[in-house]
Coordinates of C-alpha atoms in Angstrom, one line a residue:
Chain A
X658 CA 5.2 0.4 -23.5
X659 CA 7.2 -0.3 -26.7
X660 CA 6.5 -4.0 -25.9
X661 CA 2.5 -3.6 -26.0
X662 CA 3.0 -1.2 -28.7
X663 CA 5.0 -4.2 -30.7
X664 CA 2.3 -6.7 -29.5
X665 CA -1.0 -4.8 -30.7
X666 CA 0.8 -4.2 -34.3
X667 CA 1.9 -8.1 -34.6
X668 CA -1.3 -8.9 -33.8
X669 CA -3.5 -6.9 -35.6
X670 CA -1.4 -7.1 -38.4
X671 CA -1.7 -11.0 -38.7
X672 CA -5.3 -10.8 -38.1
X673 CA -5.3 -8.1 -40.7
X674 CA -3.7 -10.7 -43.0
X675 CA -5.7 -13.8 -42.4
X676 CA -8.7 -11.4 -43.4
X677 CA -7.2 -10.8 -46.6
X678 CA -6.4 -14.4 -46.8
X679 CA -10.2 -15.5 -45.8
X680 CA -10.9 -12.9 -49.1
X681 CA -9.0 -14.4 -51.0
X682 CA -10.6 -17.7 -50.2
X683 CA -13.7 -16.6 -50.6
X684 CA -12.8 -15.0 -53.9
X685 CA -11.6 -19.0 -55.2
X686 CA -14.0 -21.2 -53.1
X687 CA -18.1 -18.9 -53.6
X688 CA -19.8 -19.5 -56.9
X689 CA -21.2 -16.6 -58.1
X690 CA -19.9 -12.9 -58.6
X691 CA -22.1 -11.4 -56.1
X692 CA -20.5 -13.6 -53.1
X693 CA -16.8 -13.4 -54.6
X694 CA -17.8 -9.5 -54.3
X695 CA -18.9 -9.9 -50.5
X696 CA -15.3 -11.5 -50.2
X697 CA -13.9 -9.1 -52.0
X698 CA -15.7 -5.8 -50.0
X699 CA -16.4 -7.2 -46.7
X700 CA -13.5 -9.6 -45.6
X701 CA -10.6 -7.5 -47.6
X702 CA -11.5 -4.5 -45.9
X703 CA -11.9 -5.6 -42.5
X704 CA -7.8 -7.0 -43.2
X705 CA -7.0 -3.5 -44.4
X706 CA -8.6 -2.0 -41.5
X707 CA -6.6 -4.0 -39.4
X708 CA -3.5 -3.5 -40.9
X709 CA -4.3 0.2 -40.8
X710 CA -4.7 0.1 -37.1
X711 CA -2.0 -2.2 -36.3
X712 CA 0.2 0.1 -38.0
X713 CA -1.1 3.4 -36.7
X714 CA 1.3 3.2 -33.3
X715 CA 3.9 2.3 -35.2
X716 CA 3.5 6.0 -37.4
X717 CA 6.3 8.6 -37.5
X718 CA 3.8 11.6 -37.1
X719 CA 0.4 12.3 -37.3
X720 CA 0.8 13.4 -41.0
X721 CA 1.9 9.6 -41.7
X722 CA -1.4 8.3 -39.5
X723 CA -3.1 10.6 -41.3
X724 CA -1.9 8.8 -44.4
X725 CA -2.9 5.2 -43.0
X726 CA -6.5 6.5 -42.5
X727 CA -6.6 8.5 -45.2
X728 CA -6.1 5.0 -47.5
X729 CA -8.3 3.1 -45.9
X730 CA -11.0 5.8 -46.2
X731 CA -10.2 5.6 -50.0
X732 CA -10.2 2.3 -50.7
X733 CA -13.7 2.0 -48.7
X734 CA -14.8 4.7 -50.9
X735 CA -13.8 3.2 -53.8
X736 CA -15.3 0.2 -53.1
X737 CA -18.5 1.7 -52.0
X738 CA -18.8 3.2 -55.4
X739 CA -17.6 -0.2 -57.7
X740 CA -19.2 -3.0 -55.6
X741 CA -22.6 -2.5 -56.5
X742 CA -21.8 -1.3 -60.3
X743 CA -19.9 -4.9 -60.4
X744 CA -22.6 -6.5 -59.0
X745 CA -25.0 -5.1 -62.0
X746 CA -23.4 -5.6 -64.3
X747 CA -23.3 -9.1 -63.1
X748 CA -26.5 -9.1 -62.5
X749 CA -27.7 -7.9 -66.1
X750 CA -25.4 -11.3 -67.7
X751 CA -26.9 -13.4 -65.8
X752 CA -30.3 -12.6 -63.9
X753 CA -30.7 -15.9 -62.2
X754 CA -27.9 -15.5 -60.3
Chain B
X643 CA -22.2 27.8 -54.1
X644 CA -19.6 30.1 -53.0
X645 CA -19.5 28.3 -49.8
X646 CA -19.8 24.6 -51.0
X647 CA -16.7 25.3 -53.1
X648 CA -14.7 26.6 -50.4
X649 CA -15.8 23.9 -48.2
X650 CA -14.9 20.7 -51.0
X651 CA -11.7 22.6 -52.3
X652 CA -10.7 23.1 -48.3
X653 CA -11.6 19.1 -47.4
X654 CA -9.2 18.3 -51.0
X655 CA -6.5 20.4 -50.0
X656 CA -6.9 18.3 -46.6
X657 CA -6.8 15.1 -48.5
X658 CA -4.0 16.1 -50.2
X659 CA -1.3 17.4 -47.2
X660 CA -2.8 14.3 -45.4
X661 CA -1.6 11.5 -48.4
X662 CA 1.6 14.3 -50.3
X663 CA 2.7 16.4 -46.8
X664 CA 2.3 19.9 -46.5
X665 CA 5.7 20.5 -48.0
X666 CA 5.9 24.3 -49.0
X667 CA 7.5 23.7 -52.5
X668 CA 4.9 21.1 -53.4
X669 CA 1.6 23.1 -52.2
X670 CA 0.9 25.2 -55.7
X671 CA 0.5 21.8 -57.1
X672 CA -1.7 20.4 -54.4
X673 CA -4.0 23.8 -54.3
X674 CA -3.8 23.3 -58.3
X675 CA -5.3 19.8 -57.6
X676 CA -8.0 20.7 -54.7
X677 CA -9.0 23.5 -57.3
X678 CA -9.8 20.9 -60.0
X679 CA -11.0 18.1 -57.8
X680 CA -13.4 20.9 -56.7
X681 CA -14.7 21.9 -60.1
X682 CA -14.6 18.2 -61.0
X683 CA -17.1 17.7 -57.8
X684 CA -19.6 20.3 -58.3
X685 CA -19.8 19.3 -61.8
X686 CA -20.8 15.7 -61.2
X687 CA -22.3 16.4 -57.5
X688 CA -24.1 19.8 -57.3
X689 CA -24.4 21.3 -53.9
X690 CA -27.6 20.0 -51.6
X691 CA -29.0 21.5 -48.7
X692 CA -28.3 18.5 -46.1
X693 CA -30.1 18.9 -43.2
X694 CA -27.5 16.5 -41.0
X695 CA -28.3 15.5 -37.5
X696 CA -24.8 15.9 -35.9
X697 CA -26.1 12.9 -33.4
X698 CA -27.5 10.4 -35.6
X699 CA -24.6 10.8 -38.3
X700 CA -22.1 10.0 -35.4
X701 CA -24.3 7.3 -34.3
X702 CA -24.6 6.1 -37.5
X703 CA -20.2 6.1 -38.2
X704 CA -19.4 4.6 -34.9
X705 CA -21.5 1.9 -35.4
X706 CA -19.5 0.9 -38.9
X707 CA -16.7 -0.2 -37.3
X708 CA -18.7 -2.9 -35.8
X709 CA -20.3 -3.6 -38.5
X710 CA -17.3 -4.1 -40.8
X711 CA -16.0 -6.4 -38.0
X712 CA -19.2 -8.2 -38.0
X713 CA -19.4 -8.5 -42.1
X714 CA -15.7 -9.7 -42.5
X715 CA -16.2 -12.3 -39.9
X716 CA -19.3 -13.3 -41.4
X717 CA -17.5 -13.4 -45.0
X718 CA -14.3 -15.5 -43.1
X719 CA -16.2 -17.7 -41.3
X720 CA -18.1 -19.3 -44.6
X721 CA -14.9 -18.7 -46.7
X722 CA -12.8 -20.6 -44.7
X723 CA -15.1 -23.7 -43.0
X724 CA -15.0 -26.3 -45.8
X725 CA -18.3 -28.1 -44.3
X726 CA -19.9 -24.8 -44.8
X727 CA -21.0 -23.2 -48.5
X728 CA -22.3 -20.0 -49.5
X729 CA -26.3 -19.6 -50.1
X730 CA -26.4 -16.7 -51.9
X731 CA -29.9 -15.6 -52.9
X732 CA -31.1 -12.1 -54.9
X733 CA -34.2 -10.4 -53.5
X734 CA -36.2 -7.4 -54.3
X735 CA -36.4 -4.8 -51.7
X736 CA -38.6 -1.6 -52.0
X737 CA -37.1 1.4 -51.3
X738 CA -38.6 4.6 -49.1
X739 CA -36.4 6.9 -49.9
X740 CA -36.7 8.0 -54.0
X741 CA -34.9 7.7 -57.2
X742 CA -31.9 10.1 -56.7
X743 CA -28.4 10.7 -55.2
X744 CA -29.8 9.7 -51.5
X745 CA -30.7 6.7 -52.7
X746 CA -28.0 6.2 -54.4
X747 CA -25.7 7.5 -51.8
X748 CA -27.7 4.9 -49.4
X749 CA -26.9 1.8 -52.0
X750 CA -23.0 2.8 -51.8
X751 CA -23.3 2.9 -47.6
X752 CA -25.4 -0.6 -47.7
X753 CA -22.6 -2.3 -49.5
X754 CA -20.3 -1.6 -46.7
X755 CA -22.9 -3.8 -44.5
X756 CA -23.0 -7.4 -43.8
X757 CA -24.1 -9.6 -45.5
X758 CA -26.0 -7.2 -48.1
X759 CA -24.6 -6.2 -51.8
X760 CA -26.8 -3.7 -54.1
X761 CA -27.0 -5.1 -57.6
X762 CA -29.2 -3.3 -59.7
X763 CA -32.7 -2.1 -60.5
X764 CA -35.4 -4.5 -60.3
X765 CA -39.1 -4.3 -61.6
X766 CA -41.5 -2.0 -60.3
X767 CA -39.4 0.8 -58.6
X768 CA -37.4 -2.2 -56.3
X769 CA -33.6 -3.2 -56.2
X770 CA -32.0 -6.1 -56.1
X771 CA -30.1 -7.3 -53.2
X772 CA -27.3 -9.7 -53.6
X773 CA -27.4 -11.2 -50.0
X774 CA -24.7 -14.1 -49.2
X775 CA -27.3 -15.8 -46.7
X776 CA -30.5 -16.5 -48.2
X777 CA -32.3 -17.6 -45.1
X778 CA -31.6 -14.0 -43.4
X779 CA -33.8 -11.4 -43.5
X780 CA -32.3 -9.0 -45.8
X781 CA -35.5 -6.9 -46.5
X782 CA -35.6 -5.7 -43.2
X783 CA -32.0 -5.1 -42.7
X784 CA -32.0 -3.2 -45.5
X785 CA -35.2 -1.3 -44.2
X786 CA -33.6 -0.8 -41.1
X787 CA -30.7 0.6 -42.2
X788 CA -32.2 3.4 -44.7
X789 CA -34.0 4.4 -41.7
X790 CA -31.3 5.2 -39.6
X791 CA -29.3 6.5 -42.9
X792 CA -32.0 9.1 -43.5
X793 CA -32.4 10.2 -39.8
X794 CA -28.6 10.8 -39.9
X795 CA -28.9 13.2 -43.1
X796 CA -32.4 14.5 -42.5
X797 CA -34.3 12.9 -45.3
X798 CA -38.1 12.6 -45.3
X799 CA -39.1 9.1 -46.0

């Protein structure tokens, strides 16, 4: 059990982390704001998700998975809330984009 | 009212043993803070009368899971292929619901979709959409979307 356990956190963790890394690429390689933001909100938080999960078994109570969800919620919420304004204001400097 | 600000200072005060613990000693400070947070709240977002559909809101957060999986992989896949570049387009989509904090609450939930990124107000009553694939049909994504979004808070649109 402790084996599986070990298993589905290595694994979701590194997929968790080649998210963030696909972000991050995204964030260097796309050439306008608006897709560095789809990086930024969509592949980032699909790796944090991830990590999140792969770390929920590993959890000393509920309080702490309670934590791990709690984050994630936060940072989606956060997001949520300064994607778009980013994506404004970058729209307002430069409307062709 | 009454009950609004019992309801947001409980959900707080939940938020706050859930990320701080529920330590005894360290609860006047958290019930200080779910106090404030609630004020702060009702300040900036005065009470509604939500009409939720218990089914179609649960419909509507199970599905986001998949949909986050299906947006990051979308994201990854361009991000990483080096044959393969972003075609990012803006479009103007018409709104059903109206001007106001469903809408806006709407934008906030759409950017959490694939492929689609609200970026402003466009002319005559539309908004821009920042969508990464310019050949997909974002329009009706987008439709589709504030459709099952409305149905899941009980908005007329």
């Amino acid at each position: 059990m402790s084996l599986l356990a070990d298993a589905f956190t290595v694994i979701c963790v590194v997929a968790g982390v080649g998210f963030f890394a696909a972000g991050t690429a995204g964030l260097l390689r796309f050439p306008d704001t608006g897709s560095r933001l789809h990086a930024l909100t969509k592949a980032d938080h699909l790796g944090l998700g991830l990590i999140v999960l792969g770390l929920l078994p590993r959890a000393e109570a509920l309080g702490g998975a309670f934590r791990l969800l709690a984050i994630w919620a936060l940072v989606l919420l956060a997001s949520a809330a300064t994607g778009p304004l980013l994506a404004r204001v970058a729209q307002r400097r430069d409307p062709s984009a | 009212m009454a009950a609004a600000t019992a309801l947001r200072a409980t959900l707080l005060l939940g938020l706050w043993c859930a990320l701080a613990g529920a330590a005894p000693a360290d609860m006047p400070v958290g019930i200080a803070a779910a106090a404030l947070g609630a004020w702060a709240s009702l300040l900036m977002v005065p009470p509604v009368r939500a009409r939720i559909r218990p089914g179609a809101l649960a419909t509507l957060l199970l599905q986001l899971p998949a949909k986050a999986l299906g947006a990051g992989i979308a994201v990854a896949r361009v991000a990483l292929d080096p044959r393969r570049r972003p075609n990012p387009r803006t479009i103007a989509w018409t709104p059903r619901l109206p001007p106001g904090r469903a809408r806006d609450a709407f934008l906030a939930y759409a950017s959490l979709l694939p492929g689609t990124l609200p970026a402003g107000v466009g002319p005559d009553g539309t908004v821009l959409v920042h969508a990464l694939d310019g050949e997909a049909d974002v329009a009706a994504a987008m439709t589709m979307e504030e459709a099952l979004f409305a149905r899941a808070f009980g908005l007329d649109v």
